[in-house]
Each structure stands twice: as C-alpha cells, then as structure tokens.
Tab-separated table of C-alpha atoms and ligand atoms in Angstrom:
chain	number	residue	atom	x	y	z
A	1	UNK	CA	0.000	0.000	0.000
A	2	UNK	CA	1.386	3.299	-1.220
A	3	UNK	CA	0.621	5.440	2.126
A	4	UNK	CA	0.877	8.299	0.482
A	5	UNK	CA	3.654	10.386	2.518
A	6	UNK	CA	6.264	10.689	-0.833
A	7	UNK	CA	7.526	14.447	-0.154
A	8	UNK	CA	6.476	14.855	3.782
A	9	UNK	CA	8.805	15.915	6.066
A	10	UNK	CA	8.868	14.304	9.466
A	11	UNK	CA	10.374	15.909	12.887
A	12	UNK	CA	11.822	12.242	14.722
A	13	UNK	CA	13.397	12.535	18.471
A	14	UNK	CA	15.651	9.914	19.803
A	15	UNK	CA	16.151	8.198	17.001
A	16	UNK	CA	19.540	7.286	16.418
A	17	UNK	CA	18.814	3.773	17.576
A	18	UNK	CA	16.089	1.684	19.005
A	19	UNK	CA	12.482	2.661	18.294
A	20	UNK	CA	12.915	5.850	17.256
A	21	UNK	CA	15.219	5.058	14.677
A	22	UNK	CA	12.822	2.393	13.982
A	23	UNK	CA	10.343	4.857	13.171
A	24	UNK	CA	12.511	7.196	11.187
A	25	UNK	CA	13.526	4.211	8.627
A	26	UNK	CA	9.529	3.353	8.336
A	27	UNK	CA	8.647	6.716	7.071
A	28	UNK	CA	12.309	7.097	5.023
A	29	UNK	CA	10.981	4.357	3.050
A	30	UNK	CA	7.720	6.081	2.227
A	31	UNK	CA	9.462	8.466	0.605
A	32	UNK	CA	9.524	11.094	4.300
A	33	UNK	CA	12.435	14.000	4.448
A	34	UNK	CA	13.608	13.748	7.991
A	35	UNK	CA	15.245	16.041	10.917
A	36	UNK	CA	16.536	13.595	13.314
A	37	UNK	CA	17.528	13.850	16.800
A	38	UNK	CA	19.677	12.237	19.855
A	39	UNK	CA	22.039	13.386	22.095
A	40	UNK	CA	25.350	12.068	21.134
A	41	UNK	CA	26.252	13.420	17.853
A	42	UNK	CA	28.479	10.801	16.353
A	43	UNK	CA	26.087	8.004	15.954
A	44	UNK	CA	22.995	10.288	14.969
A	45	UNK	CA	25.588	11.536	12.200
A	46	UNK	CA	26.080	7.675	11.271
A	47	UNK	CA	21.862	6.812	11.563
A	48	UNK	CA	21.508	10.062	9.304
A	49	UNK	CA	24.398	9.145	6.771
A	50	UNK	CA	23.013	5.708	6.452
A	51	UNK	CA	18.945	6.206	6.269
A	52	UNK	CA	19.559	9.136	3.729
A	53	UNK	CA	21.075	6.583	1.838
A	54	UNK	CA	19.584	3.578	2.140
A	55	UNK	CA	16.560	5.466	1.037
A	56	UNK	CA	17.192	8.537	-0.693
A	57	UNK	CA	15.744	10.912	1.538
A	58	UNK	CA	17.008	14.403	2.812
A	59	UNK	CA	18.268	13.604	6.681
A	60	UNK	CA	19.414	16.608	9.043
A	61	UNK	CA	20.661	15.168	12.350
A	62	UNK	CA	20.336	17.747	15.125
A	63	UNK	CA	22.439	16.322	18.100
A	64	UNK	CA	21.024	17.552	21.671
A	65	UNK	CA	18.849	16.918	24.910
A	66	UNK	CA	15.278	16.971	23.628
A	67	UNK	CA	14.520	18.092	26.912
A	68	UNK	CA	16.485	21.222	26.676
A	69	UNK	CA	14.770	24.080	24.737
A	70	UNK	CA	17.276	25.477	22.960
A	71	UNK	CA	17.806	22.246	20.731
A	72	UNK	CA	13.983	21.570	20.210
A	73	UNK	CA	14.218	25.410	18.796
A	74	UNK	CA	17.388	23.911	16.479
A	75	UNK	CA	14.869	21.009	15.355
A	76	UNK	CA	11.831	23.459	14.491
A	77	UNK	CA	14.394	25.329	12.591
A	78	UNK	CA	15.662	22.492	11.030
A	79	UNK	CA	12.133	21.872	10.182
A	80	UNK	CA	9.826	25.037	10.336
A	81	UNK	CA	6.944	23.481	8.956
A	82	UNK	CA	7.043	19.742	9.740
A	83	UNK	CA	4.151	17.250	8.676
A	84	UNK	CA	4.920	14.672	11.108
A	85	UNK	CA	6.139	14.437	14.311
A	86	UNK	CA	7.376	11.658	16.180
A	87	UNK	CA	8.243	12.461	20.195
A	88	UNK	CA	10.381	10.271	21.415
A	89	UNK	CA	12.699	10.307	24.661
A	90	UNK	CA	14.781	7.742	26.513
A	91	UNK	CA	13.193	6.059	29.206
A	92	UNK	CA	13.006	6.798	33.250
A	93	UNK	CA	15.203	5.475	35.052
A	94	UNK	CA	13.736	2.219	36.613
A	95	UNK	CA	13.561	2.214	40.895
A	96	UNK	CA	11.506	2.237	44.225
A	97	UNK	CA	9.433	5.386	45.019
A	98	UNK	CA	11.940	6.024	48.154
A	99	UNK	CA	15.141	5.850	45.971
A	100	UNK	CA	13.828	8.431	42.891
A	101	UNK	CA	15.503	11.920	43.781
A	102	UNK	CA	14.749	14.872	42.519
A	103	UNK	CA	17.045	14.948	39.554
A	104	UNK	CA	15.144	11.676	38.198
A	105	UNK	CA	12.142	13.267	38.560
A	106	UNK	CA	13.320	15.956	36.548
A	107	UNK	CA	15.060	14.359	33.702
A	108	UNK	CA	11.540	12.396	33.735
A	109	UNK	CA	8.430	14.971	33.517
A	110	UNK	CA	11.065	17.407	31.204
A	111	UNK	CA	12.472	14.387	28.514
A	112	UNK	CA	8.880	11.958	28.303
A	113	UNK	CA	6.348	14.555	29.506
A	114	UNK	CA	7.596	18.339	28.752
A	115	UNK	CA	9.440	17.893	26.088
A	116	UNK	CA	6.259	16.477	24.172
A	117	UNK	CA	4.321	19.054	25.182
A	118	UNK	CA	6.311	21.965	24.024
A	119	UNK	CA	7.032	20.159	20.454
A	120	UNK	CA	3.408	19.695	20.206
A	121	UNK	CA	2.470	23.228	20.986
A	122	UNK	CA	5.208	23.850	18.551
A	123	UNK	CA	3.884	21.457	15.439
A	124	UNK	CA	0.007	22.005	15.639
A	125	UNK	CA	-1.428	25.492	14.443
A	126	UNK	CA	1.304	25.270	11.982
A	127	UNK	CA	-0.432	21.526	10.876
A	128	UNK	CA	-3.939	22.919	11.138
A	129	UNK	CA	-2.967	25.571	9.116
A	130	UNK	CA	-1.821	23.551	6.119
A	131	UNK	CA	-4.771	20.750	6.543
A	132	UNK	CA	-2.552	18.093	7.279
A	133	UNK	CA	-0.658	16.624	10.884
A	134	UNK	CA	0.137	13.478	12.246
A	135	UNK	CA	1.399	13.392	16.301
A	136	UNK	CA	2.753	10.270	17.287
A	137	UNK	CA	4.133	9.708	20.529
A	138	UNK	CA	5.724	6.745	22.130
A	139	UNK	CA	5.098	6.159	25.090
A	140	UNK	CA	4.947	2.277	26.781
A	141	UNK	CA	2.485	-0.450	27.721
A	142	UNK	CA	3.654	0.467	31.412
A	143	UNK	CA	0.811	3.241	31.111
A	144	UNK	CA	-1.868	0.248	31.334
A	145	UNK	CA	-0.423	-2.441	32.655
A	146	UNK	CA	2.126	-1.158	35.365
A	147	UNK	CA	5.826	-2.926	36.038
A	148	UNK	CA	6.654	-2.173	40.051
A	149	UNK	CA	9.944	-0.738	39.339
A	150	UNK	CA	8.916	1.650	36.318
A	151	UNK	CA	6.815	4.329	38.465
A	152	UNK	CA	7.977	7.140	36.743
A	153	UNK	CA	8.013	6.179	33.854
A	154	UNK	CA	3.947	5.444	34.421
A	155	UNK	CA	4.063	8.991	36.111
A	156	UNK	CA	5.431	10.553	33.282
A	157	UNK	CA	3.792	8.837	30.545
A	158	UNK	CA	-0.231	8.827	32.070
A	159	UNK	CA	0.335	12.530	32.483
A	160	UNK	CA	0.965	13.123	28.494
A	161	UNK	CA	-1.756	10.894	27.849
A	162	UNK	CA	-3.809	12.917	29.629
A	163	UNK	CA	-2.780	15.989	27.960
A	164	UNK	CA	-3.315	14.438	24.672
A	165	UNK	CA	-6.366	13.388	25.088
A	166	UNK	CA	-7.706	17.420	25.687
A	167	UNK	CA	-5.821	18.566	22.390
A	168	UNK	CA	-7.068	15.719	19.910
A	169	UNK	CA	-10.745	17.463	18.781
A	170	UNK	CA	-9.099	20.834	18.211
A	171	UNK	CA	-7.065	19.735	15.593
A	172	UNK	CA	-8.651	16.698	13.969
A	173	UNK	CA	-11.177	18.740	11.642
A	174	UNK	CA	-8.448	20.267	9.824
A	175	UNK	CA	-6.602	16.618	9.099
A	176	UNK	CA	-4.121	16.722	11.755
A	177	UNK	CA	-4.288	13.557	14.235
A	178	UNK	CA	-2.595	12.162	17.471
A	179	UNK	CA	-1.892	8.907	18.383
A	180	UNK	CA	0.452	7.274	21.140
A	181	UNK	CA	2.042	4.398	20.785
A	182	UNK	CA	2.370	1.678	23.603
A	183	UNK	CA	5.089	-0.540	23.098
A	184	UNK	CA	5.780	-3.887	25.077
A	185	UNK	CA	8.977	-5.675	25.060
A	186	UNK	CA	11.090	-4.715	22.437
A	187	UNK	CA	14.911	-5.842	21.628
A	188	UNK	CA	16.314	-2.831	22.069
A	189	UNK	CA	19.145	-1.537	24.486
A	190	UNK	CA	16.777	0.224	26.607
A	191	UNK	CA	15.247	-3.519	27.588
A	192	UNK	CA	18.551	-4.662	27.801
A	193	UNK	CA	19.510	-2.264	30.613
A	194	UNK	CA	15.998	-2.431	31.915
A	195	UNK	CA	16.651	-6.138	32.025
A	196	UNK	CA	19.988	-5.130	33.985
A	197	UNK	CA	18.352	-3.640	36.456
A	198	UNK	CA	15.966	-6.165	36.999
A	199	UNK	CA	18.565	-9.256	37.207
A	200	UNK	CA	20.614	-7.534	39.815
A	201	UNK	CA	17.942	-7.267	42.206
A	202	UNK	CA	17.044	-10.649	41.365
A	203	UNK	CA	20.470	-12.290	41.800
A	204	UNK	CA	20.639	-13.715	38.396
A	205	UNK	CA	22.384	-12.659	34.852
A	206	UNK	CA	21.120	-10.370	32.683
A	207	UNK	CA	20.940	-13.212	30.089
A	208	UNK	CA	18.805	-15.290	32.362
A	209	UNK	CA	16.224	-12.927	33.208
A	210	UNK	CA	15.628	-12.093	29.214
A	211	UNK	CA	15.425	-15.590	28.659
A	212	UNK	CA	12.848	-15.866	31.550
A	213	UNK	CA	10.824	-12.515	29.938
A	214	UNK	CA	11.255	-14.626	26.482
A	215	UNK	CA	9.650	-17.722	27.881
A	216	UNK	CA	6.625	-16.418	29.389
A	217	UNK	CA	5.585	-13.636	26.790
A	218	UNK	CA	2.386	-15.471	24.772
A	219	UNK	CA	4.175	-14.189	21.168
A	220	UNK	CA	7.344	-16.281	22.624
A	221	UNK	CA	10.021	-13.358	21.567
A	222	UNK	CA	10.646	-9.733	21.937
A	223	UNK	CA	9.535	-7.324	19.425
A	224	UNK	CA	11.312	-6.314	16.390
A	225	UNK	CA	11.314	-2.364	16.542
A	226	UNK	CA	10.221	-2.111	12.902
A	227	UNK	CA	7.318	-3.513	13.930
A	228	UNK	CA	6.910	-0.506	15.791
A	229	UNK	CA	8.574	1.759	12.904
A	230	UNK	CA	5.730	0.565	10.568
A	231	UNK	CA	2.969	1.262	12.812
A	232	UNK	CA	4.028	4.543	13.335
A	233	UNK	CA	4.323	5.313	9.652
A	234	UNK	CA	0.479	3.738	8.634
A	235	UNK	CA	-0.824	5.842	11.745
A	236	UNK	CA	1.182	8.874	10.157
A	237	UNK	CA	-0.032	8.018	6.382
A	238	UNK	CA	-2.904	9.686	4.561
A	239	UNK	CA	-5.136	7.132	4.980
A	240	UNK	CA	-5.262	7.683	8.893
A	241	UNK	CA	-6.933	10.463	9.189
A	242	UNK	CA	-9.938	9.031	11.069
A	243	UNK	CA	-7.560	7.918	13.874
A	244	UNK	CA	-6.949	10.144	16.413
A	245	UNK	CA	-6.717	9.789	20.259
A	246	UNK	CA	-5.894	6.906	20.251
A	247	UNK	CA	-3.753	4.738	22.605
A	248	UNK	CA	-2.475	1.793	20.602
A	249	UNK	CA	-0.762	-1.220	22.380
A	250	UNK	CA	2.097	-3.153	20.402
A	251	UNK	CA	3.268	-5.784	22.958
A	252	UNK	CA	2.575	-9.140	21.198
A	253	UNK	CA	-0.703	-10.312	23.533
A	254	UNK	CA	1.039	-9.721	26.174
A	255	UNK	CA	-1.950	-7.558	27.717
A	256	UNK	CA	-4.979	-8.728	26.385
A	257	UNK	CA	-8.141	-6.120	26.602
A	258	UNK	CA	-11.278	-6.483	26.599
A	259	UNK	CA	-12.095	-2.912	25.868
B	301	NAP	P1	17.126	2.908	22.992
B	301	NAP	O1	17.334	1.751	22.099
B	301	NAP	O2	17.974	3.077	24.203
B	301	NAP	O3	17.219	4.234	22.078
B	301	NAP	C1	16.991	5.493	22.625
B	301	NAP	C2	17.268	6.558	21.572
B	301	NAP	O4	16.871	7.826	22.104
B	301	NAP	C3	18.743	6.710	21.225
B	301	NAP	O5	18.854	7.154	19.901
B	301	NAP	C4	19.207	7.792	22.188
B	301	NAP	O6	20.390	8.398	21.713
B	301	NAP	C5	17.981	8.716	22.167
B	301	NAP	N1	17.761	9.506	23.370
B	301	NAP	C6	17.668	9.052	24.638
B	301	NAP	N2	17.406	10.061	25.473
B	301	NAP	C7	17.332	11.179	24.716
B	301	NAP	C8	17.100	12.541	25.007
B	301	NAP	N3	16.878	12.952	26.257
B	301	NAP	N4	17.080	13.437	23.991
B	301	NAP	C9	17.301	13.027	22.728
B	301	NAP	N5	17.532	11.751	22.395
B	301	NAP	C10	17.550	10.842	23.383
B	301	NAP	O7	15.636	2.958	23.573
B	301	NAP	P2	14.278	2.368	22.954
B	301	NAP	O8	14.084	0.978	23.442
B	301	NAP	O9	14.197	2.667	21.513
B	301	NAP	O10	13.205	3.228	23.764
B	301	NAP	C11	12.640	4.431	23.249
B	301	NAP	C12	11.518	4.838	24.185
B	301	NAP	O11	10.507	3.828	24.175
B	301	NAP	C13	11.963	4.991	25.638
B	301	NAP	O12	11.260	6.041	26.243
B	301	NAP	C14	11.552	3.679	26.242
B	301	NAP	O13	11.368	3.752	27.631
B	301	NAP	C15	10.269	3.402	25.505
B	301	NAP	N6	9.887	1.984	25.534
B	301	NAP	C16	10.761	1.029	25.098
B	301	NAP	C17	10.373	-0.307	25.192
B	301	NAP	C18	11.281	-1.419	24.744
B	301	NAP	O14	10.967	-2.580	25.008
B	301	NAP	N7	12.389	-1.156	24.075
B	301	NAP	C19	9.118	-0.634	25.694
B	301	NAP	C20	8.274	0.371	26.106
B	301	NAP	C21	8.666	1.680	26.030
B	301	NAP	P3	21.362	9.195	22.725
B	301	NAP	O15	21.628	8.293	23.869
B	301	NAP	O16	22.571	9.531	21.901
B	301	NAP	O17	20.597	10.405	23.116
C-alpha cells in the first residue's frame, strides 16, 4: 500500500537507535524528508548518513537533549513546517518510590512529559494551518499495565496521555491527528539495561532474566522495533486520518483487553 507520505517531512526525536530510529527508517521508506535527533552526535551523524542513503531521503541530524529548549528550537528550525512528528525520549530510570531523587524526577516529567508538550504546541497550528498533521508519541504499555519498578516512567507517561487526550478534537477537523504508541517488550538496548536492572535485584544474569521474559511472553520473543517503525508510519499516512486519540498497544498479547 502506497501510504501516500512521498515528499512529507517528518520531525523524529531519539532516534539514532532503538524505536525511534525504527520509526525514522519506516517513514524514510515512504518516501519522508527527515530532521533527526539524539544526544550524542556521532552516531545520529552515522543513523543520518546511512537512512539518507539507504533510502534517498534528505536527513538533518540535530544532536542535543530533547529536553532542553534550545535544541527543540534547532529542530523546528531544522524543520519550520514539519508534517509529522514523532516524540520520542529515553526512558526513566527504573527504581523504588523512596530511591527516585529529585534529579530523576526531573530528567523524567522534562524528557517523556515536557518535552512532548512543548514540540506539540510547537507542530500544531502550523499543521492545522496547512490541513494536514500526524502526532505520534511513544510512550509504553507500562501506562496500562504497570511494572513495580517503572513508576515514573507510568508517572510521566499517564500525564501526556492525559494531555493528549484534551488537544485531539481541536485539531482533527483540519486533518491533523494524534496517536500514542504503547510498546511492550522490544529488543532494544533500553530492555537490555531495563533487564539489567531487573537481574541484579534478582540475583541472576542479565541473560537469564531475558530468557525468563522470552519464555513467558504469549508471542514467545521480543519485538522487532520495525514492527513498531511501521505502525508509526500507517498511523502517520494519509489514509489515517480518522484515527486520532488513540492509545495503541504493540506488545505481542502480552496484555490482552477487553475494551
Ligand atoms: P534505545 O534503544 O535506548 O534508544 C533510545 C534513543 O533515544 C537513542 O537514539 C538515544 O540516543 C535517544 N535519546 C535518549 N534520550 C534522549 C534525550 N533525552 N534526547 C534526545 N535523544 C535521546 O531505547 P528504545 O528501546 O528505543 O526506547 C525508546 C523509548 O521507548 C523509551 O522512552 C523507552 O522507555 C520506551 N519503551 C521502550 C520499550 C522497549 O521494550 N524497548 C518498551 C516500552 C517503552 P542518545 O543516547 O545519543 O541520546
């Protein structure tokens, strides 16, 4: 299915690996121009070089904190008048509510709540304006179906779902929709250091404990993050523009809903 992005330009944070990169490759291949970002410069040069080749697309790397202001202004002048954006962060740190301090709660409302926010309330008129938008954030499954140790990373990520769900009728009349997407496991270093974390509290190797995830997940693997890359691009593609609001859960069966 042609999805009918050839000539779009796309705004993708934290995407010099895992998901976000993910993402970025999925709407490369529809024919998307791309500003990318991550923090360290050298390998978002390399995932920049590489998807611009691979598929022929412009690819401006902007290297910075997507929680700091001053380099989501570089982005939006990177890309003034984006059609897409992607907002992406790294995760929380994992913990107990005693041992989060006030840095982590920081880094966590500014880099997976804030830092969404302000690129949205950047993006949106501009979207409305030309009759055409597509939000995607990605978020995690954690929002529904919490993991003890990722609390603020539920904190974080409930409170943008919130605030998405009060800007989604505003915008969706002129063509411009947003969507989050919930991922489960996915092999990505992020669930390897999550997996880290976990294995040291429970006195086994990191190895073990993904093994043990492996074993008990229903789809009997991890998720491949173009799975996630290619969701992202449908949801952003001109024939999804009757799908807005909504929270969409890529995890496998791992949390089966009724509703
Ligand atoms: P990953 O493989 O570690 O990749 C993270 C990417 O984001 C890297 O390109 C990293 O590059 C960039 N990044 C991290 N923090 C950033 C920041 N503050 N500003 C700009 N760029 C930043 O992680 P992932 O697995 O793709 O995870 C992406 C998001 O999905 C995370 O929020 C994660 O918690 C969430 N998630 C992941 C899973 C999973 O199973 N993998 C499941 C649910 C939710 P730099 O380090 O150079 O900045």
């Amino acid at each position: 299915m042609d999805l009918g992005l050839r000539g779009r330009t796309a705004i993708v944070c934290a995407a010099s690996k895992g998901l976000g990169r993910a993402c970025a490759e999925a709407l490369a291949a529809e024919g998307v121009g791309l500003v990318l970002n991550a923090r360290s410069a050298g390998p978002l040069e390399k995932a920049a070089a590489e998807i611009a080749q691979t598929h022929n697309v412009s690819v401006v790397p902007v290297a910075g904190d997507i929680a700091d202001a001053e380099v989501r202004a570089a982005i939006l002048a990177a890309a003034p008048a984006p059609d897409i954006l992607v907002n992406n962060a790294g995760g929380p740190s994992p913990g107990k509510l005693k041992s989060f301090t006030a840095e982590d709660w920081a880094k966590a409302l500014e880099g997976n709540l804030r830092a969404p926010a302000a690129m949205m309330a950047a993006v949106l008129e501009g979207m409305a304006a030309r009759g055409f938008g597509r939000v995607i954030n990605i978020t995690s499954s954690v929002v529904r179906h919490p993991i003890d140790v990722q609390g603020l990373s539920a904190a974080a990520r409930a409170g943008l779902h919130g605030l998405v769900s009060t800007l989604v009728r505003e915008h969706v009349g002129r063509n411009v929709t947003i969507n989050n997407i919930l991922p489960g496991p996915f092999a990505t270093d992020r669930l390897i250091s999550n997996f880290t974390f976990q294995a040291k509290q429970k006195g086994i190797t990191p190895d073990e404990a993904l093994a043990a995830r492996r074993a008990e997940l229903p789809a009997k693997r991890f998720g491949e993050p173009l799975e996630v890359g290619r969701l992202c691009a449908y949801l952003c593609s001109a024939h999804a523009g009757y799908i807005s609001g909504q929270s969409i859960g890529i995890d496998g069966g791992a949390h089966p809903q009724i509703l």
